PDB file of C-alpha atoms and ligand atoms in Angstrom:
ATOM      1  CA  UNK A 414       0.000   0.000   0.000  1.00 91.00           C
ATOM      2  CA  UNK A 415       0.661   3.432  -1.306  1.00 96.00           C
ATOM      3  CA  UNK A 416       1.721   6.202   1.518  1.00 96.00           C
ATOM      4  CA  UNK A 417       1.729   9.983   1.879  1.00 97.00           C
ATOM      5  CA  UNK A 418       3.004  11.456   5.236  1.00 98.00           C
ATOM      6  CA  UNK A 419       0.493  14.392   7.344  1.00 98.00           C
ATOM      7  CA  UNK A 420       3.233  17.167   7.936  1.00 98.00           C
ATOM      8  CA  UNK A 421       0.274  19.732   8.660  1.00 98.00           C
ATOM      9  CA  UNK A 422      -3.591  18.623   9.213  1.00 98.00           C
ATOM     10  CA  UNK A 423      -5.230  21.979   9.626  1.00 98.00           C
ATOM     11  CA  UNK A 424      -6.586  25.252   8.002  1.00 98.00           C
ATOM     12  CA  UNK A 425      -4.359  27.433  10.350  1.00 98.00           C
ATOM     13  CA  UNK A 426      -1.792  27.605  12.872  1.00 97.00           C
ATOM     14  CA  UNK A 427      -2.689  26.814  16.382  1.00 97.00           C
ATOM     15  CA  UNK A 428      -1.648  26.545  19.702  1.00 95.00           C
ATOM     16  CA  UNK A 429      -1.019  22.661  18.984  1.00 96.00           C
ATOM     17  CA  UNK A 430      -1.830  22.499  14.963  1.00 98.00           C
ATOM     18  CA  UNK A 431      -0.276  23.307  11.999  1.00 98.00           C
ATOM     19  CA  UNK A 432      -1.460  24.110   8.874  1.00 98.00           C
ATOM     20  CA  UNK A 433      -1.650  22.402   5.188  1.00 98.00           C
ATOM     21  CA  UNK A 434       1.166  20.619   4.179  1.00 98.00           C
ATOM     22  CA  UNK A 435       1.735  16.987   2.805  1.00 98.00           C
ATOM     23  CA  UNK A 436       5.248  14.889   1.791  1.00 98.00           C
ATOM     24  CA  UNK A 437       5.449  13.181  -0.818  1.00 98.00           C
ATOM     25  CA  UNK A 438       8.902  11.929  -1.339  1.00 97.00           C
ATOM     26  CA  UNK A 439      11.947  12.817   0.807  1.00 96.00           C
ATOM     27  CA  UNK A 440      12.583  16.129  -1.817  1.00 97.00           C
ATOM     28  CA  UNK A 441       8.435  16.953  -2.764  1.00 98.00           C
ATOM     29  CA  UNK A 442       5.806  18.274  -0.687  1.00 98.00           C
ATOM     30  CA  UNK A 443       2.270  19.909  -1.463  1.00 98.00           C
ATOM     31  CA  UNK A 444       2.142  23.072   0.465  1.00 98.00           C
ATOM     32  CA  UNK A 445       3.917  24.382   2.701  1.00 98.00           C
ATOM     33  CA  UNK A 446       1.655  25.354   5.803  1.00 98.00           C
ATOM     34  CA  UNK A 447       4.454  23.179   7.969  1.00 98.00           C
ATOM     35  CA  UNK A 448       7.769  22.185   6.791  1.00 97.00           C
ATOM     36  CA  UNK A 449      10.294  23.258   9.891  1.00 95.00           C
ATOM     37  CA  UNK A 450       8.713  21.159  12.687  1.00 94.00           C
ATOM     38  CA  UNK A 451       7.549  18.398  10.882  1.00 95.00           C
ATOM     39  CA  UNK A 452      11.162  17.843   9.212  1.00 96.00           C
ATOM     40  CA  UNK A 453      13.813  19.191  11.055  1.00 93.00           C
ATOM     41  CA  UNK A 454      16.595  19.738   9.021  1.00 93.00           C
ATOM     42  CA  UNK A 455      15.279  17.325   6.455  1.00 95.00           C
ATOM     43  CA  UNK A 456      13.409  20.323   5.261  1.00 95.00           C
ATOM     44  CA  UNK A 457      16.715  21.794   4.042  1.00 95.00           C
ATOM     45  CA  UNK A 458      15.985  18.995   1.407  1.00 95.00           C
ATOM     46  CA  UNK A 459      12.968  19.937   0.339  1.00 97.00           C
ATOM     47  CA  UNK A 460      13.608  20.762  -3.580  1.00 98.00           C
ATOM     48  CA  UNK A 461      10.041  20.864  -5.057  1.00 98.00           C
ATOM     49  CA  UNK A 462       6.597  22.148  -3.411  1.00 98.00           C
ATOM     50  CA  UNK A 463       3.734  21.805  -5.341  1.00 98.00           C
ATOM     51  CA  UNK A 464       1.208  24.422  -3.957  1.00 98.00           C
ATOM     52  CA  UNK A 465      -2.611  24.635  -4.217  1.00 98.00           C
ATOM     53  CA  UNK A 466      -2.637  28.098  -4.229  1.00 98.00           C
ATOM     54  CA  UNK A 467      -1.783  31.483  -2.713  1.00 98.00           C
ATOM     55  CA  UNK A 468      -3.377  31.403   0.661  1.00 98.00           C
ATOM     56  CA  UNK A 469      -0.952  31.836   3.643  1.00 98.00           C
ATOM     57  CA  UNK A 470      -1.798  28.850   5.518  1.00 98.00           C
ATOM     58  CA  UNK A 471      -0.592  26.899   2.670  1.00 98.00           C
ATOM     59  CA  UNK A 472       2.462  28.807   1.557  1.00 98.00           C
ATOM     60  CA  UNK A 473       4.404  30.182   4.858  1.00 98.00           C
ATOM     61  CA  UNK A 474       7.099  28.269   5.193  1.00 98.00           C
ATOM     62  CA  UNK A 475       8.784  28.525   1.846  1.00 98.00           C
ATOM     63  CA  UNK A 476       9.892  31.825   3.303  1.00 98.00           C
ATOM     64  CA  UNK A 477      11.449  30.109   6.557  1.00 97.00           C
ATOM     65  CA  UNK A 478      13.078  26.701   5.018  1.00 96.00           C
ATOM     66  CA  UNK A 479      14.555  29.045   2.210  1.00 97.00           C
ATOM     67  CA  UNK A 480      15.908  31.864   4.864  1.00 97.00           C
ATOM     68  CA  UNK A 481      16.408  29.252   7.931  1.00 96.00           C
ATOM     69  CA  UNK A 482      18.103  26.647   5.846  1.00 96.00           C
ATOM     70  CA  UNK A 483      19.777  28.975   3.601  1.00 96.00           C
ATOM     71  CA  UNK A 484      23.492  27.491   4.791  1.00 96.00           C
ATOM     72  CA  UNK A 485      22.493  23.801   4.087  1.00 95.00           C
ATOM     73  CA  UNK A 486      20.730  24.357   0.485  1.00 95.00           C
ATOM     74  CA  UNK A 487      22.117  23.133  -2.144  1.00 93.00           C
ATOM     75  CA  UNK A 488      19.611  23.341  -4.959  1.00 95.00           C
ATOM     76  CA  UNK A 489      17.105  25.986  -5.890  1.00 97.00           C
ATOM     77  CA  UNK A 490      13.435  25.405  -4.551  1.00 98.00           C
ATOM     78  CA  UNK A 491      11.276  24.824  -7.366  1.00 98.00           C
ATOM     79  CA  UNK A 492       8.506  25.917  -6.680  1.00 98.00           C
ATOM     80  CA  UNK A 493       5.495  24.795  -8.962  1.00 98.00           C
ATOM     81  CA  UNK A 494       1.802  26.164  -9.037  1.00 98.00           C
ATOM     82  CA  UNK A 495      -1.029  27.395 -11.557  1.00 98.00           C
ATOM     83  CA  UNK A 496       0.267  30.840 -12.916  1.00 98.00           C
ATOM     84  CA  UNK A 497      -1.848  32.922 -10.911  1.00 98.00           C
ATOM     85  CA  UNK A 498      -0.673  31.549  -7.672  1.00 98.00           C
ATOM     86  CA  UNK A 499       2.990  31.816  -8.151  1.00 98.00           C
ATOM     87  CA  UNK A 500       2.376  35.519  -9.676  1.00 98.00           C
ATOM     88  CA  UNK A 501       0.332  35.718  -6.580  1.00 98.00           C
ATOM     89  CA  UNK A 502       3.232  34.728  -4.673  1.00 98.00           C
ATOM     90  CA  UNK A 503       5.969  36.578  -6.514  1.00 98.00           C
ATOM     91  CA  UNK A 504       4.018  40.124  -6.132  1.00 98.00           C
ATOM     92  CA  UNK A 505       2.744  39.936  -2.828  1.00 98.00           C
ATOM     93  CA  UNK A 506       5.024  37.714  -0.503  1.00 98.00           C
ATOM     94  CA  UNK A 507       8.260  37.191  -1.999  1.00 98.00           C
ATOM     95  CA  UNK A 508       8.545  40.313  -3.003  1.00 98.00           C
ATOM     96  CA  UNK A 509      11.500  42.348  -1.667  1.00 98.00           C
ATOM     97  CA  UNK A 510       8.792  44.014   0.944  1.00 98.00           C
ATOM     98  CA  UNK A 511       7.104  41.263   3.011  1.00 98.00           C
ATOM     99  CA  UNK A 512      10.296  38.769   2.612  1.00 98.00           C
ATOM    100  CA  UNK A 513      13.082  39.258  -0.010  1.00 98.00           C
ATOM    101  CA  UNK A 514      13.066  37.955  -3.424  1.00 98.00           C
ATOM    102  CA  UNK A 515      14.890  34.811  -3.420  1.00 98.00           C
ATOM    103  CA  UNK A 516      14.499  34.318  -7.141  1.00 98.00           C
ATOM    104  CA  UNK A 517      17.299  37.201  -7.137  1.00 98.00           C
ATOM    105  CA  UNK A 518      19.194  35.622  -4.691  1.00 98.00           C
ATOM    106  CA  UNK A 519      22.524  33.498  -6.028  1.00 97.00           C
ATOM    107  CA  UNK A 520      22.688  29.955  -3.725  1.00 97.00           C
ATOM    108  CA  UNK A 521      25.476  29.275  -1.422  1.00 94.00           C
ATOM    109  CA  UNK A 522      26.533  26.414  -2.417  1.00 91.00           C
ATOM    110  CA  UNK A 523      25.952  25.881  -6.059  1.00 91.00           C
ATOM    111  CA  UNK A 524      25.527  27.372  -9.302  1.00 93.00           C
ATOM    112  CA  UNK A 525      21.888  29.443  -9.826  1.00 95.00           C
ATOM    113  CA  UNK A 526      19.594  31.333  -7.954  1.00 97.00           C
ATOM    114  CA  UNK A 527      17.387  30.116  -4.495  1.00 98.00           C
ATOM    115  CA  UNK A 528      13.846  30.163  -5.751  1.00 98.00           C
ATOM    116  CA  UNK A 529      12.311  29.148  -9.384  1.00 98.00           C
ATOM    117  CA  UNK A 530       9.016  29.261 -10.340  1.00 98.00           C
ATOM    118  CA  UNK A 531       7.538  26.748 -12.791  1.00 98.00           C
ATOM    119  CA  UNK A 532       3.911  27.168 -14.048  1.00 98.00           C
ATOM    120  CA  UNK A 533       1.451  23.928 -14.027  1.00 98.00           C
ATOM    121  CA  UNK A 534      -1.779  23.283 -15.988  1.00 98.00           C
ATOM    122  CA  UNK A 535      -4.179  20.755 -14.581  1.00 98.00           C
ATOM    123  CA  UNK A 536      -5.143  17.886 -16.256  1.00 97.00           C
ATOM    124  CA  UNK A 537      -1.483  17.448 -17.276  1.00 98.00           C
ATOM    125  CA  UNK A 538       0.693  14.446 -15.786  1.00 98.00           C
ATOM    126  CA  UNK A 539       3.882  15.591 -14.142  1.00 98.00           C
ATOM    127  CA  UNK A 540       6.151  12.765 -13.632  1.00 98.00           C
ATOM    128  CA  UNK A 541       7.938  13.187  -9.751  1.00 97.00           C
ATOM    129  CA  UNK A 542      10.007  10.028 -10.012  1.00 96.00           C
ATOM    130  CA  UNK A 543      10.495   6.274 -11.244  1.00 96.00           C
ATOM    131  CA  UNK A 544       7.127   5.710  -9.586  1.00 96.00           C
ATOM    132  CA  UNK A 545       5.216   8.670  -8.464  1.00 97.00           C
ATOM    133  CA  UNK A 546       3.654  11.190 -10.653  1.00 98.00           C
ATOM    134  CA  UNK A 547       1.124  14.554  -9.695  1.00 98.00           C
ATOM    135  CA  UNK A 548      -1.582  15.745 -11.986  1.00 98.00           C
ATOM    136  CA  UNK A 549      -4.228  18.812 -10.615  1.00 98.00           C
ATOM    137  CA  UNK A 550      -7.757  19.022 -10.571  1.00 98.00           C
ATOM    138  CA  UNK A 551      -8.989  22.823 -10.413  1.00 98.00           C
ATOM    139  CA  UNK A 552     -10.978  23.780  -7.406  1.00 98.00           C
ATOM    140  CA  UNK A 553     -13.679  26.704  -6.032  1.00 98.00           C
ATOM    141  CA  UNK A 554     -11.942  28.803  -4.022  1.00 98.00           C
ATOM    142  CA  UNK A 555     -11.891  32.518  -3.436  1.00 98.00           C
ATOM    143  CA  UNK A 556      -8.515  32.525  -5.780  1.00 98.00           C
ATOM    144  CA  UNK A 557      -7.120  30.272  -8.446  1.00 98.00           C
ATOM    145  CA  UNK A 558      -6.733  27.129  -6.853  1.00 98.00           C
ATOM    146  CA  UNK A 559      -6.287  23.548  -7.785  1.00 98.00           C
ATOM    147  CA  UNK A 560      -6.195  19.810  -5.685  1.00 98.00           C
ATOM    148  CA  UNK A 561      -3.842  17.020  -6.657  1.00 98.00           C
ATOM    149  CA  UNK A 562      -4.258  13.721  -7.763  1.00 98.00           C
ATOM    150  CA  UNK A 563      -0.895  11.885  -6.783  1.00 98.00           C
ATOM    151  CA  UNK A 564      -0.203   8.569  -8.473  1.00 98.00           C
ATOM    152  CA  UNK A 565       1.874   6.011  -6.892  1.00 97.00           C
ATOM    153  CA  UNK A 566       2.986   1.857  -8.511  1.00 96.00           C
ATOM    154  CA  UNK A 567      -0.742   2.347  -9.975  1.00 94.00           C
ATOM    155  CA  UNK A 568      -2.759   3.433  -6.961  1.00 97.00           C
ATOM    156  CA  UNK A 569      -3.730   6.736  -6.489  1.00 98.00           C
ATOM    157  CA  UNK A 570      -5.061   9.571  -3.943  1.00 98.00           C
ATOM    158  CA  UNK A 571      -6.999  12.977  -4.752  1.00 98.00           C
ATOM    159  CA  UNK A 572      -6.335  15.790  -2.400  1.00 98.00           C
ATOM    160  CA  UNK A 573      -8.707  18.084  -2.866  1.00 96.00           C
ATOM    161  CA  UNK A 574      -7.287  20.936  -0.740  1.00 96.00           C
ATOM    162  CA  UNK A 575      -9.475  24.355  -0.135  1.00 98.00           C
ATOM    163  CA  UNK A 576     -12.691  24.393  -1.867  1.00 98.00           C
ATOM    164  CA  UNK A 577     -16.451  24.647  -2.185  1.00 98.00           C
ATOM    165  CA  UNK A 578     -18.658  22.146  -3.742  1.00 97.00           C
ATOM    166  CA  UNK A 579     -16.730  21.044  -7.365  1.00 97.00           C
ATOM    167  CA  UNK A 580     -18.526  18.942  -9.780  1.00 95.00           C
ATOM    168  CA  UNK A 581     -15.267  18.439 -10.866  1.00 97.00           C
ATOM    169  CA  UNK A 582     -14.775  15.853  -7.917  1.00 97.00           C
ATOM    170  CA  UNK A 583     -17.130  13.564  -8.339  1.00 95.00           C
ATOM    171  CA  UNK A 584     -16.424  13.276 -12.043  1.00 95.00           C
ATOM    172  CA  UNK A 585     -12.737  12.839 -11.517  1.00 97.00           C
ATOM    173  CA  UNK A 586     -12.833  10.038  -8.527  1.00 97.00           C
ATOM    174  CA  UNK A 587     -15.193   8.105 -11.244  1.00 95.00           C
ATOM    175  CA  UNK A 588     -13.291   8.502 -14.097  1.00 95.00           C
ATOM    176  CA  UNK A 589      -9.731   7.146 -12.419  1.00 97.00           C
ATOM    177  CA  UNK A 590     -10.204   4.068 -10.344  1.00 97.00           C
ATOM    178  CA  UNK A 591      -6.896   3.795  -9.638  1.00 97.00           C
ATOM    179  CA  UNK A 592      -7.998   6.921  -6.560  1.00 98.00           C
ATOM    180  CA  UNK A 593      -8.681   4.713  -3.715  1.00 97.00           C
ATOM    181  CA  UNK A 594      -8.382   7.551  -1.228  1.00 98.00           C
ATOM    182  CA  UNK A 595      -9.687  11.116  -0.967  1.00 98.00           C
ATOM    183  CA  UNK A 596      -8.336  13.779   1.304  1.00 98.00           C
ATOM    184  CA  UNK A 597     -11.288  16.107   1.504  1.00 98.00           C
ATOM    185  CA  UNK A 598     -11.196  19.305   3.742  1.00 98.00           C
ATOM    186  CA  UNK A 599     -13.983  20.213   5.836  1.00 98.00           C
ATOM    187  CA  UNK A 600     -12.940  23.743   7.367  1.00 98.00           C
ATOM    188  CA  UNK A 601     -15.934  25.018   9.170  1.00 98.00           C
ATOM    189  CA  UNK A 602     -19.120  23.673  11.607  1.00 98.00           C
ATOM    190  CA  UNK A 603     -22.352  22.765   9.582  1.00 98.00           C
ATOM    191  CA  UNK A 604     -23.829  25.668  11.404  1.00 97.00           C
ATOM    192  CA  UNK A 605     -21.204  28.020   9.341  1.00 97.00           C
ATOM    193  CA  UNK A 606     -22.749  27.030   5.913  1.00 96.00           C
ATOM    194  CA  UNK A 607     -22.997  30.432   5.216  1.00 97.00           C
ATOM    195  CA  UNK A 608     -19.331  31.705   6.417  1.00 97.00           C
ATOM    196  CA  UNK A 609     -18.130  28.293   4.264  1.00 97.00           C
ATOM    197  CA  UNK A 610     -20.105  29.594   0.872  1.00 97.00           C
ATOM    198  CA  UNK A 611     -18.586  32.984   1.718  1.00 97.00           C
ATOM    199  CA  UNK A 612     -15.247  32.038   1.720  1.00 98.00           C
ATOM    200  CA  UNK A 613     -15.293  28.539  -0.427  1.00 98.00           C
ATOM    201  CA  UNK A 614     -15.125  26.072   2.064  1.00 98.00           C
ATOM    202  CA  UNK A 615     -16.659  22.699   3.145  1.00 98.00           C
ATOM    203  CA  UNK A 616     -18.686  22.179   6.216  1.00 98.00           C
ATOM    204  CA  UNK A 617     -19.585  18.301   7.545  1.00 98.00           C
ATOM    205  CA  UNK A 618     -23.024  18.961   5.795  1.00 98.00           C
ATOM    206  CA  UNK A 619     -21.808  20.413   2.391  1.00 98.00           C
ATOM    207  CA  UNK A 620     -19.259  17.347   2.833  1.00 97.00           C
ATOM    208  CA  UNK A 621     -22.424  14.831   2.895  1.00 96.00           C
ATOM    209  CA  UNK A 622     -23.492  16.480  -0.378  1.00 95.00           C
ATOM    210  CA  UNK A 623     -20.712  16.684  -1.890  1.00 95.00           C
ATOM    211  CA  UNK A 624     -19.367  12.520  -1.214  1.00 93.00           C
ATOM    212  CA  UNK A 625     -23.042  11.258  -2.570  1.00 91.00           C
ATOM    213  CA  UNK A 626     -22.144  11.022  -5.848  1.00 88.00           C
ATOM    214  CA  UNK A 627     -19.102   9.236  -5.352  1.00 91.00           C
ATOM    215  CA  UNK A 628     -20.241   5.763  -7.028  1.00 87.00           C
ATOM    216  CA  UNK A 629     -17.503   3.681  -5.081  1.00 91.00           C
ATOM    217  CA  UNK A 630     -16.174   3.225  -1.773  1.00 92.00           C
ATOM    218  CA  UNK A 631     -13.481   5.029  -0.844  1.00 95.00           C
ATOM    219  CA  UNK A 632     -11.140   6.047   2.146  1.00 96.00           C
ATOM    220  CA  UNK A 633     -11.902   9.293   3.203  1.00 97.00           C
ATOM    221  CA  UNK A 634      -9.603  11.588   4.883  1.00 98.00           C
ATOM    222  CA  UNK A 635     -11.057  14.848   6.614  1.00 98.00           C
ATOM    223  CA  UNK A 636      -8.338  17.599   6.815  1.00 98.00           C
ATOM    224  CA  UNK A 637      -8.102  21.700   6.875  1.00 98.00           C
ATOM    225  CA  UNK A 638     -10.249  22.018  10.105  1.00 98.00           C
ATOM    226  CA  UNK A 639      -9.964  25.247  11.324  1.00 98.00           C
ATOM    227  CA  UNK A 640      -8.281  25.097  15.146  1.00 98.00           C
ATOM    228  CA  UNK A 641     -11.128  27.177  16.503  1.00 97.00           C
ATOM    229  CA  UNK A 642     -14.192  24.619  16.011  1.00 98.00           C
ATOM    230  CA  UNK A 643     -12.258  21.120  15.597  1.00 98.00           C
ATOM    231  CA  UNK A 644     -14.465  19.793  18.505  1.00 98.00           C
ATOM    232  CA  UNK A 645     -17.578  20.727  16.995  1.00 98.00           C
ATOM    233  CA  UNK A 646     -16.471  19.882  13.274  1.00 98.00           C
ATOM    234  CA  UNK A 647     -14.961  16.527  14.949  1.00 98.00           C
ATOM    235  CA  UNK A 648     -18.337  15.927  16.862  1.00 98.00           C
ATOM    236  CA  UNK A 649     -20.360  16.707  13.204  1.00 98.00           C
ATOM    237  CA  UNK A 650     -18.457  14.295  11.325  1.00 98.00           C
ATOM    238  CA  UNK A 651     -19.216  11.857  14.250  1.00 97.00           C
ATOM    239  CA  UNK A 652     -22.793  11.924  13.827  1.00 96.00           C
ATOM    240  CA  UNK A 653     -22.355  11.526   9.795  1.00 95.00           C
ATOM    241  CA  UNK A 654     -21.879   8.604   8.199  1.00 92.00           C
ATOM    242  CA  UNK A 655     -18.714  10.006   6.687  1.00 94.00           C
ATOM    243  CA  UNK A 656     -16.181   8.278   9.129  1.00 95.00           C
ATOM    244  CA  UNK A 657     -17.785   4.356   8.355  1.00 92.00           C
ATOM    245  CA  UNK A 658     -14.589   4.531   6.341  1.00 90.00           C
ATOM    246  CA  UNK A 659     -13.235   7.901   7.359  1.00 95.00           C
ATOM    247  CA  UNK A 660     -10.608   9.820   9.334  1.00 97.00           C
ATOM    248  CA  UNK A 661      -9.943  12.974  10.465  1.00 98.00           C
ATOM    249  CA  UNK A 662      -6.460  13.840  10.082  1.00 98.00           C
ATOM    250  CA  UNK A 663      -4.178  15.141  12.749  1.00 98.00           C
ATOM    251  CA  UNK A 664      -0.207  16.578  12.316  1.00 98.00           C
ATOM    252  CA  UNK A 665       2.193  13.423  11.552  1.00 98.00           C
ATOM    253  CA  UNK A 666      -0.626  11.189  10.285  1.00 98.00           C
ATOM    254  CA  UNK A 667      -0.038   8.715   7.526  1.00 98.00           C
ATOM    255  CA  UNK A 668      -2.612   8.596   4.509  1.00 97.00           C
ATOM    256  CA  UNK A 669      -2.617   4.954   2.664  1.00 96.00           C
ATOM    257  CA  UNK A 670      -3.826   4.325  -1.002  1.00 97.00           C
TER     258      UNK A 670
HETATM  259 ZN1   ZN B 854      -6.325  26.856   3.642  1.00 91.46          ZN
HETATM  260 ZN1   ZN B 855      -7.534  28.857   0.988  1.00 91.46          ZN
END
């Protein structure tokens, strides 16, 4: 079986959670809501980072793995994204004001530059290694935004990241069967529906919807709970019959497919 380490569960920072962020392989991660704690040093290894989109809670630590472990890099991040998001992230966070520009900035210890940005399109196979490859699947979201499919030896799992309702989901789990798992956030209480169409989220409810026209069993995974309601989104999906074959995911959890 097929395995994707939890480096960051939730849809912000809290006292005890951190925020969006998934390994892939010891040198690729989506997101990068929590790359320092999770990894240690490791996370001066980190070469690729595949991001969802511009939100903070999903890009913050690109600017502390590439100033922190700017000693022990040897390769540029790569960091790769729908256009929008990386323009997003080149104008308004890496940007000489907010953090410095470290597509400007030479490496230490080898030939080119810290930071390079590589556009993605979904629906396009991007081959990671021997065995794993990454494809996106736009999402709703207030901004561009896009989840990932990530294929491993033939089995696969769809991480749908931050979004609304997306009849895109429902049409992509039943068009690859290889997806055996879904990572599926669920950011707000039921009794937030309106807060959660405001800002393009899911609730437990709008996650009911949303799973019924899914036309085969799959493992759910619950994720991007904001810290300020997890009992109450925790106690929702409880009473659902999303966790029969469902889990809500916590920092340093292990996703199989
Ligand atoms: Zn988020
Ligand atoms: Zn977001």
């Amino acid at each position: 079986m097929e395995k994707i380490t939890i480096l960051g569960a939730y849809g912000a920072k809290g006292f005890e959670q951190e925020s969006s962020s998934f390994l892939l392989t010891d040198t690729h991660a989506i997101d990068a809501g929590n790359l320092l704690r999770s990894l240690g040093e490791d996370a001066a290894h980190i070469e690729t980072i595949w991001l969802t989109h511009s939100h903070l809670d999903h890009i913050v630590e690109i600017a502390y793995i590439l100033d922190t472990y700017f000693t022990l890099r040897c390769k540029p991040l790569k960091l790769m994204g729908l256009a929008q998001t990386l323009e997003a992230i080149q104008k308004h966070f890496l940007n000489d004001v907010i953090w410095p520009d470290f597509s400007k900035i030479p490496l230490l210890n080898d030939e080119g530059m810290c930071v390079i940005y590589e556009n993605i399109e979904p629906n396009i196979i991007y081959k990671i290694d021997e065995t794993t490859s990454i494809e996106a699947m736009a999402t709703v979201h207030t901004v561009p935004s896009c989840g990932y499919i990530v294929r491993k030896n033939g089995s696969a799992v769809l991480i749908t990241a931050d979004t609304y309702k997306n009849p895109l989901l429902c049409e992509t789990i039943n068009k690859y069967p290889e997806i055996s798992a879904l990572v599926l956030e669920c950011t707000f209480p039921s009794a937030m529906g309106s807060l959660a169409l405001e800002s393009l989220h899911l609730t437990p409810a709008l996650a009911e919807e949303e799973i019924k026209g899914v036309k085969r069993d799959l493992k759910l995974y619950f994720n991007h709970l904001k810290p300020g309601f997890i009992d109450t989104i925790k106690e929702e999906l409880k009473a659902s019959s999303l966790l029969e074959n469902g889990h809500i995911l916590d920092d340093g959890d292990t996703i199989y497919f």
